[in-house]
PDB file of C-alpha atoms in Angstrom:
ATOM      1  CA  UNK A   1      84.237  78.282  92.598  1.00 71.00           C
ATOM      2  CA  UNK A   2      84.854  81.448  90.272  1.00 81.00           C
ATOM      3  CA  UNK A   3      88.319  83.400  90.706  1.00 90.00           C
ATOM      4  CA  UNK A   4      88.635  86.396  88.370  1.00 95.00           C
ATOM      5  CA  UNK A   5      92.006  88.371  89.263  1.00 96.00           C
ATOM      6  CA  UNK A   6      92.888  92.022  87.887  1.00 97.00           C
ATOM      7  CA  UNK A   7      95.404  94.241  89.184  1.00 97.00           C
ATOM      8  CA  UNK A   8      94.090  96.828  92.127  1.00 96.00           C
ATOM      9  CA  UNK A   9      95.571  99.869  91.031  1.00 97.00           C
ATOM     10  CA  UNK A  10      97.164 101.558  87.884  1.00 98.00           C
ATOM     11  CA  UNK A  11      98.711 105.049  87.030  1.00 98.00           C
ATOM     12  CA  UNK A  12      98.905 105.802  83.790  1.00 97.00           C
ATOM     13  CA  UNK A  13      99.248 109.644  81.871  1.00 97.00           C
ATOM     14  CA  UNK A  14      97.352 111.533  80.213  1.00 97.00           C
ATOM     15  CA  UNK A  15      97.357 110.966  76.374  1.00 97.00           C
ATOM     16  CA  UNK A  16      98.462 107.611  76.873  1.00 97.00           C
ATOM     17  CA  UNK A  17      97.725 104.360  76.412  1.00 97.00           C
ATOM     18  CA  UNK A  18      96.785 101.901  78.953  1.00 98.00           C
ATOM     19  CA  UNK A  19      96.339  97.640  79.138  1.00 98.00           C
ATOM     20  CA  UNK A  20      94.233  96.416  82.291  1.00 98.00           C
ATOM     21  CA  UNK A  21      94.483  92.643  82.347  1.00 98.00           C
ATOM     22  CA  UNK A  22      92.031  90.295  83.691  1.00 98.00           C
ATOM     23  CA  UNK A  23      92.525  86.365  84.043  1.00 98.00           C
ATOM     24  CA  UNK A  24      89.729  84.427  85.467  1.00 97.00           C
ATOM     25  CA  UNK A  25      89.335  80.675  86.177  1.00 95.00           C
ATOM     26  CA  UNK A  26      86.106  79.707  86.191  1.00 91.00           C
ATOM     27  CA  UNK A  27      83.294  76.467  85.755  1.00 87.00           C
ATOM     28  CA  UNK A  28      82.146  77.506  82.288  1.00 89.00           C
ATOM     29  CA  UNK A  29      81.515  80.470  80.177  1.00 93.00           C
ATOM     30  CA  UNK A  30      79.237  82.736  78.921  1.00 91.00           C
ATOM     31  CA  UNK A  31      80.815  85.911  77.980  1.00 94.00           C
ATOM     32  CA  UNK A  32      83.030  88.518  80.110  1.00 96.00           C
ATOM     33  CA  UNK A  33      81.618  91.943  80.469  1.00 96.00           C
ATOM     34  CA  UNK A  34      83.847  95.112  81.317  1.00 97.00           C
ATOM     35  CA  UNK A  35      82.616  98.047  83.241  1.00 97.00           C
ATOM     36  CA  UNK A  36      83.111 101.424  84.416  1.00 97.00           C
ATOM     37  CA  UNK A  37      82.705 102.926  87.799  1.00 96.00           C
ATOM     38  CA  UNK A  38      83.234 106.192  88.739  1.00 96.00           C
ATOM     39  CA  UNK A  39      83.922 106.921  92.229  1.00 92.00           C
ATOM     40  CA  UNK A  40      80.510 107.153  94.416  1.00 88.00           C
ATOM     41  CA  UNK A  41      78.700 106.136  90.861  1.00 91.00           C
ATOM     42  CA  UNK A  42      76.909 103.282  89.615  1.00 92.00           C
ATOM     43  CA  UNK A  43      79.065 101.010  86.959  1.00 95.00           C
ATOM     44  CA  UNK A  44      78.374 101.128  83.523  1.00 95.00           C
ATOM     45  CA  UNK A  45      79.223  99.013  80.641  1.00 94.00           C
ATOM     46  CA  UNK A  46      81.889  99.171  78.096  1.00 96.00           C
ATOM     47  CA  UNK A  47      82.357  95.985  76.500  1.00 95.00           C
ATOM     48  CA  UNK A  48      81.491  92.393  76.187  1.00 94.00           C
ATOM     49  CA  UNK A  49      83.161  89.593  74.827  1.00 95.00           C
ATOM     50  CA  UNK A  50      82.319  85.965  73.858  1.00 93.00           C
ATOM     51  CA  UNK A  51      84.635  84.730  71.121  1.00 94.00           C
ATOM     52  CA  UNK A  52      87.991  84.999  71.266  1.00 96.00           C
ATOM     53  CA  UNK A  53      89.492  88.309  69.412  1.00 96.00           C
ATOM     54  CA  UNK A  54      89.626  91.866  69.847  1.00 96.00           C
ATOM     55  CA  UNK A  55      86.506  94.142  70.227  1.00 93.00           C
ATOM     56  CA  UNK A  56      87.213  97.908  69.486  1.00 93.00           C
ATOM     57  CA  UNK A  57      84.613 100.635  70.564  1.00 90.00           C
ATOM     58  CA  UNK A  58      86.113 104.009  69.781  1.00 93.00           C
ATOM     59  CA  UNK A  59      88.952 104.812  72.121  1.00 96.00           C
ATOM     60  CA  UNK A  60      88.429 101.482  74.287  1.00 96.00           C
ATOM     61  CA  UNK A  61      88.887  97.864  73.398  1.00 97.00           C
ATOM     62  CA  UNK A  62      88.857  94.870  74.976  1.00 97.00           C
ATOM     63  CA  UNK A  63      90.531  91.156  73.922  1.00 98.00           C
ATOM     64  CA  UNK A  64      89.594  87.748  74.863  1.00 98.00           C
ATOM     65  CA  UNK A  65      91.544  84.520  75.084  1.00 98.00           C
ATOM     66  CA  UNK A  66      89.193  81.741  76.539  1.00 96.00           C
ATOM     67  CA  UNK A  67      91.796  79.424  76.088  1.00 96.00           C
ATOM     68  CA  UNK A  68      94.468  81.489  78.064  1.00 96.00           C
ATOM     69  CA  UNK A  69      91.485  82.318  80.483  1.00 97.00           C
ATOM     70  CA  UNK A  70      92.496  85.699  79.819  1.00 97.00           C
ATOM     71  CA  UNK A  71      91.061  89.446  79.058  1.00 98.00           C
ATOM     72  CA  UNK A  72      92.407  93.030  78.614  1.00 98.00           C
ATOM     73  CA  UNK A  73      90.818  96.449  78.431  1.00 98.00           C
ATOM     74  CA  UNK A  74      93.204  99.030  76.184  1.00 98.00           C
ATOM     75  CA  UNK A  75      92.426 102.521  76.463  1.00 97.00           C
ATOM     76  CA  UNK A  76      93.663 104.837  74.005  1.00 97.00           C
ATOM     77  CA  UNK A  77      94.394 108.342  74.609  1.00 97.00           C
ATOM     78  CA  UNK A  78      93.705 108.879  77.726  1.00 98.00           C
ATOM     79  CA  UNK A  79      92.069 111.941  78.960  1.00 97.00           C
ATOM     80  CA  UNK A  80      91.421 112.681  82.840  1.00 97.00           C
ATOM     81  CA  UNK A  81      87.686 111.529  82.958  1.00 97.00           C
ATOM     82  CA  UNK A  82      89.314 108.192  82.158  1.00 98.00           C
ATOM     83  CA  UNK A  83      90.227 108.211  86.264  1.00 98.00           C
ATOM     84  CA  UNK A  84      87.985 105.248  87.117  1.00 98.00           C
ATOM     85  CA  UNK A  85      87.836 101.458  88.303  1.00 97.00           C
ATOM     86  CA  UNK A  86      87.358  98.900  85.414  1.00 98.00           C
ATOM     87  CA  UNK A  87      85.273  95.537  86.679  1.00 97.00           C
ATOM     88  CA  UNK A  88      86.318  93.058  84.743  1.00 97.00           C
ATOM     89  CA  UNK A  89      82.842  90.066  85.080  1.00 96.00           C
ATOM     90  CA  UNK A  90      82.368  87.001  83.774  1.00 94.00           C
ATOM     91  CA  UNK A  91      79.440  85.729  83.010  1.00 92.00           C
ATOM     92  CA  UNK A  92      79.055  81.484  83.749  1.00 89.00           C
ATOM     93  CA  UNK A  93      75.934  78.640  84.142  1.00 85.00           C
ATOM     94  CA  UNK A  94      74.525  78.730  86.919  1.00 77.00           C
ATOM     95  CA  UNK A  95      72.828  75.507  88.881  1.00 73.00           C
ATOM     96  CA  UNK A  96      68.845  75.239  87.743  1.00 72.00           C
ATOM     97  CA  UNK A  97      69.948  76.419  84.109  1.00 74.00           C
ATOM     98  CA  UNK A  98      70.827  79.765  85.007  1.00 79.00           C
ATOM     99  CA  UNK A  99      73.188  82.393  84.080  1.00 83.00           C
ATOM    100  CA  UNK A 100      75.354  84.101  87.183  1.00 84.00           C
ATOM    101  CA  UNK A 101      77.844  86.974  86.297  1.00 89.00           C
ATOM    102  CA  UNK A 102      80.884  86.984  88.635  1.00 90.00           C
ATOM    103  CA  UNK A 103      82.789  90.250  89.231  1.00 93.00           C
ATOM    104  CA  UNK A 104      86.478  90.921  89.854  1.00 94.00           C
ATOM    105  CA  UNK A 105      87.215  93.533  92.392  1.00 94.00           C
ATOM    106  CA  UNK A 106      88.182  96.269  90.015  1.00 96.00           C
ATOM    107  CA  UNK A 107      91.063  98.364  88.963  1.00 97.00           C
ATOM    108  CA  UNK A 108      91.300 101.872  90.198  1.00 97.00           C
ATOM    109  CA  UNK A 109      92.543 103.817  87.470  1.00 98.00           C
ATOM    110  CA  UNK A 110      94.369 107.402  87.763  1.00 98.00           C
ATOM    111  CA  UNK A 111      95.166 109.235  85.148  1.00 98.00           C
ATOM    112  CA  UNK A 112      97.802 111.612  85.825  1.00 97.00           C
ATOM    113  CA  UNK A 113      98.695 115.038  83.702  1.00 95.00           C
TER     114      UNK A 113
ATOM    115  CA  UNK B   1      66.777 106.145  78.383  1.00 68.00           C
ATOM    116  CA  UNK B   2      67.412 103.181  79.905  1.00 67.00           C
ATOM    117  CA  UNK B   3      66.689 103.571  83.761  1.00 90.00           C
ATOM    118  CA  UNK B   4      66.696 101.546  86.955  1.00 95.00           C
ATOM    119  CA  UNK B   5      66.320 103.837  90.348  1.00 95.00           C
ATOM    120  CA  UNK B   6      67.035 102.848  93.799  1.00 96.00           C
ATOM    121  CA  UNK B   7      64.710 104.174  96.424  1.00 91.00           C
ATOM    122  CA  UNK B   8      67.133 106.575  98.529  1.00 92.00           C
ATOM    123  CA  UNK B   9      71.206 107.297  97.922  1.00 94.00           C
ATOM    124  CA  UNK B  10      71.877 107.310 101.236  1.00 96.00           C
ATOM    125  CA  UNK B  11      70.112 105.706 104.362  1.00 97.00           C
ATOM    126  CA  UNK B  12      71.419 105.088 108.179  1.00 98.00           C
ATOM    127  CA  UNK B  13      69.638 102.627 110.261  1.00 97.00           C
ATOM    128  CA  UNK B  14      69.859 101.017 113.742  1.00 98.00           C
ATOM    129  CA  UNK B  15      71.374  97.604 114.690  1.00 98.00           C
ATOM    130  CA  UNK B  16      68.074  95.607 114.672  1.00 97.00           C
ATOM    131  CA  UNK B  17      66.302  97.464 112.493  1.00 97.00           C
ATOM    132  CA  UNK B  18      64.138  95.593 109.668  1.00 97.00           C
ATOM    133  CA  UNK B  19      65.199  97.694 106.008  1.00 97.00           C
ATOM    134  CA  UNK B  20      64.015  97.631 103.073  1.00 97.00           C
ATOM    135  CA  UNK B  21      66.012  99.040  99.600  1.00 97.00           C
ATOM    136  CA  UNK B  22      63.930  99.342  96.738  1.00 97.00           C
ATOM    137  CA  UNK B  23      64.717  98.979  93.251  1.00 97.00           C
ATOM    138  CA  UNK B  24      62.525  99.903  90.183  1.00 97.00           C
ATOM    139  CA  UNK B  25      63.643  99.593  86.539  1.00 96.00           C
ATOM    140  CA  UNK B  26      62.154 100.594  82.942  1.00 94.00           C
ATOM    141  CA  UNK B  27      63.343  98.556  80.723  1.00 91.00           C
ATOM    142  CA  UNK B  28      60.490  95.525  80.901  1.00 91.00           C
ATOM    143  CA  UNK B  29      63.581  93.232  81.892  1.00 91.00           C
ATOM    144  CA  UNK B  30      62.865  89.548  83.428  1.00 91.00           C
ATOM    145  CA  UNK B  31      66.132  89.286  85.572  1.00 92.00           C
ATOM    146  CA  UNK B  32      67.063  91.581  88.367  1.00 95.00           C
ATOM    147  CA  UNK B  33      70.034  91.529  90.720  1.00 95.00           C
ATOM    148  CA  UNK B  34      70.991  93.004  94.113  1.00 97.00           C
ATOM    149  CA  UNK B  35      74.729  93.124  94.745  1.00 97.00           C
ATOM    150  CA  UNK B  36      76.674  95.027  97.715  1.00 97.00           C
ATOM    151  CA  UNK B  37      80.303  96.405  97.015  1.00 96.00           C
ATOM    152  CA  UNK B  38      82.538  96.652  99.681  1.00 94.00           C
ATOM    153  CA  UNK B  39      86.238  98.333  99.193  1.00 89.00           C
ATOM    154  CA  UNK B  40      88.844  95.188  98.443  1.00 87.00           C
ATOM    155  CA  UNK B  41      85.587  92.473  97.985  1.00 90.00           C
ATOM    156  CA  UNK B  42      84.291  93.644  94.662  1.00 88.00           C
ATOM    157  CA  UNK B  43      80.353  93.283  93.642  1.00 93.00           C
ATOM    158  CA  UNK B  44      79.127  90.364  95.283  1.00 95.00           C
ATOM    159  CA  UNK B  45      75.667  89.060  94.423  1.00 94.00           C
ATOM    160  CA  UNK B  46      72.892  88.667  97.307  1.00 96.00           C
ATOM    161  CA  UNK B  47      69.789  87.159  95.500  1.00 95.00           C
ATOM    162  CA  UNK B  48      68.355  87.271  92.369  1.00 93.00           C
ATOM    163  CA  UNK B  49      65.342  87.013  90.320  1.00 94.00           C
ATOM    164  CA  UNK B  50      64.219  85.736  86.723  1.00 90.00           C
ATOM    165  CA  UNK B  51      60.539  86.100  86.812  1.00 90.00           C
ATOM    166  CA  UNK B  52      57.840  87.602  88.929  1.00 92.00           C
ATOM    167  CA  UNK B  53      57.373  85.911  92.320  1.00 87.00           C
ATOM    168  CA  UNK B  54      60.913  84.033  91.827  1.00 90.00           C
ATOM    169  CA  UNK B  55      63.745  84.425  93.537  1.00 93.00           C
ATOM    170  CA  UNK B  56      67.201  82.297  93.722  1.00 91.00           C
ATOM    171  CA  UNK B  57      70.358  82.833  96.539  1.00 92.00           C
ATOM    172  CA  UNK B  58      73.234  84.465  95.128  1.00 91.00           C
ATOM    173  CA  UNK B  59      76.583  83.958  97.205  1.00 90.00           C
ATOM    174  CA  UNK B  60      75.909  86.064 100.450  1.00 95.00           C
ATOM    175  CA  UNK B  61      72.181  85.494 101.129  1.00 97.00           C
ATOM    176  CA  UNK B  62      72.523  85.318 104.704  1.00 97.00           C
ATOM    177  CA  UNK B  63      70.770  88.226 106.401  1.00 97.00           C
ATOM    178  CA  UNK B  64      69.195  89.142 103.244  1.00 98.00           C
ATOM    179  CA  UNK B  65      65.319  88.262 101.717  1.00 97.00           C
ATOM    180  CA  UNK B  66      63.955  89.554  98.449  1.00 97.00           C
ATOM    181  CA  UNK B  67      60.625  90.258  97.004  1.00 97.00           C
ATOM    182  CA  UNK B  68      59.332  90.413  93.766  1.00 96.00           C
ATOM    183  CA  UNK B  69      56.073  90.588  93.561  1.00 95.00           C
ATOM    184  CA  UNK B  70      55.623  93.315  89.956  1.00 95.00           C
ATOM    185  CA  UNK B  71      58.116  92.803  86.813  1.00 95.00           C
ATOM    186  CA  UNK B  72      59.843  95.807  87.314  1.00 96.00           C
ATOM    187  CA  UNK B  73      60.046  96.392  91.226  1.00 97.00           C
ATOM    188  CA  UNK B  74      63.140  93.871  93.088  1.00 97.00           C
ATOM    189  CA  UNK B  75      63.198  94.752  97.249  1.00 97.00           C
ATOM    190  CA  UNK B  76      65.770  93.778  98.870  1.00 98.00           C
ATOM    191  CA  UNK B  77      64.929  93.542 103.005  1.00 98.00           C
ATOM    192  CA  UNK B  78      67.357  92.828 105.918  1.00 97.00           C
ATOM    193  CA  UNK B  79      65.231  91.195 108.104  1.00 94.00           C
ATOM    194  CA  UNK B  80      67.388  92.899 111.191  1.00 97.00           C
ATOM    195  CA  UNK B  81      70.261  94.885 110.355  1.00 97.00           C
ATOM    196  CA  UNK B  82      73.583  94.333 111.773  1.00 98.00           C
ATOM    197  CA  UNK B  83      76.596  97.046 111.805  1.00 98.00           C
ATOM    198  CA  UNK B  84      78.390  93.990 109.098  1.00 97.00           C
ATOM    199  CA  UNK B  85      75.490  94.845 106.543  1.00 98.00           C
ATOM    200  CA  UNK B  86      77.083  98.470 106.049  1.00 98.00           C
ATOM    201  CA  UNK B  87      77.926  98.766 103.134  1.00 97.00           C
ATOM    202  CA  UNK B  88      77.224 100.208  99.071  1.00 96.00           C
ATOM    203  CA  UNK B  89      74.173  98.499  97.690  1.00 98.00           C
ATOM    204  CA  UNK B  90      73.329  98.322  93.888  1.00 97.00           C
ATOM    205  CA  UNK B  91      70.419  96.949  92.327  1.00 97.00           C
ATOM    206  CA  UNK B  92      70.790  95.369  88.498  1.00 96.00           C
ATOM    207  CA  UNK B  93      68.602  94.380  85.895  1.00 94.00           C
ATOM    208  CA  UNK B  94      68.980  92.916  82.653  1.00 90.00           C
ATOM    209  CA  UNK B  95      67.555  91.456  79.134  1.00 85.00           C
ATOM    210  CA  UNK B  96      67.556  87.369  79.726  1.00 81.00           C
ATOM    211  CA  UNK B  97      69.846  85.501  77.148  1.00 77.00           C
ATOM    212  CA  UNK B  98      73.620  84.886  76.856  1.00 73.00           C
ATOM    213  CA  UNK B  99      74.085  87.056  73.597  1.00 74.00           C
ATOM    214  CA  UNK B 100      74.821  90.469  72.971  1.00 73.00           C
ATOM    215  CA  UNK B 101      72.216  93.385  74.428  1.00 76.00           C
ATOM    216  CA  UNK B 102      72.596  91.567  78.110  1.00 83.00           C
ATOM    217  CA  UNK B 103      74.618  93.382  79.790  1.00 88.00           C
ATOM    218  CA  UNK B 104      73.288  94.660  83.329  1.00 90.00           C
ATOM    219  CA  UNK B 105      72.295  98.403  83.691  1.00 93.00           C
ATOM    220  CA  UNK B 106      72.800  99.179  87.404  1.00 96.00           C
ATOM    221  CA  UNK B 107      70.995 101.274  89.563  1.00 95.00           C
ATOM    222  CA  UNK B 108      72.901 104.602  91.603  1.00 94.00           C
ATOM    223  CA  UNK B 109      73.407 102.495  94.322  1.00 95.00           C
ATOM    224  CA  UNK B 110      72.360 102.855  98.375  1.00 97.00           C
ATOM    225  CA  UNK B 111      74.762 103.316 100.674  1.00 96.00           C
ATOM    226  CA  UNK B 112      73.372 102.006 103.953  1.00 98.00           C
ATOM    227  CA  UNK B 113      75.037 102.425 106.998  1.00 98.00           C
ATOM    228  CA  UNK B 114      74.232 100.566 110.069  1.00 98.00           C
ATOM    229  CA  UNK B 115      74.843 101.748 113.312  1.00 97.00           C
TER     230      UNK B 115
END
């Protein structure tokens, strides 16, 4: 089976910078995807990574380690429409030549003033 | 703009009750998902699809049928809706692929209750 793990909640304050971690342990891999989700709103994407090494997209990056099974999302200075869950999905083979894209559960983010 | 739009935001239904969640996108994409998010389970895929007429079981198919009969319209259809189905649906769809450009684009999501 799949088993991606992220922490359920973070606080973090304004201006700051936060790490969300993901680890994941899973039968192949294709690429790990990080999202946004806004409460009551449909996710949207941030970021996706395939080889190891940092990606940086303005104020948000995200880091892979497919060795370490591993992935973070930083966010730099963080500003109060920042207050959001991050999905952290991995994407793996699926049976009949597929490809299936797992999802954590998501880490509710507040950002506090 | 990149689009995909779900039928209604909101929709309550009786235990029993055959539904059907619609799901159009714009984007001339092959593969189209249906998930349902509930609080503490994450996104958890129901079925999906890679072509027209084509359908596979994602990891909670019971309940649950699909049809997919144009490119660009995915139904999802509870064949008799139980108070369990409640829940936040989202529809997907995606470029096929395992490179860059295939991420999903999701729809506003239905949130059905059952009672």
């Amino acid at each position: 089976g799949q088993n991606i793990d992220q922490p359920t909640e973070m606080t973090a304050t304004e201006g700051a910078i936060v790490q969300i971690n993901c680890t994941y342990q899973t039968s192949g891999f294709n690429g790990l995807f990080w999202y946004q989700q806004h409460a009551g709103e449909a996710p949207t994407f941030l970021s996706y990574n395939v080889l190891d090494g940092l990606e940086e997209k303005g104020r948000f990056s995200s880091f892979l380690s497919r060795s370490k099974g591993y992935s973070y999302l930083l966010l730099k200075e963080l500003q109060m429409k920042d207050s959001a869950s991050y999905l952290c999905a991995v994407r793996v083979p699926n049976s009949g030549g597929y490809q299936k894209v797992t999802f954590g559960t998501g880490t509710k983010l507040q950002v506090i003033p | 703009d990149v689009k995909v739009t779900q039928s209604s935001r909101y929709l309550v239904k009786r235990t029993g009750e055959k539904v059907f969640l619609e799901c159009v996108q714009d984007m001339d994409h092959e593969n189209m998902f249906w998930y349902r998010q509930d609080p503490g389970l994450g996104l958890r895929l129901i079925y999906f699809s890679y072509d027209v007429k084509m359908k596979e079981k994602g990891d909670i198919p019971e309940g649950y049928s699909v049809s997919r009969e144009k490119k660009e319209r995915f139904s999802l259809i509870l064949e008799s809706a139980s108070t369990n189905q409640t829940s936040m649906y989202l529809c997907a769809s995606r470029a096929p692929g395992v490179g860059v450009n295939t991420e999903a684009f999701f729809g506003q999501g239905t949130r059905l209750t059952v009672v």
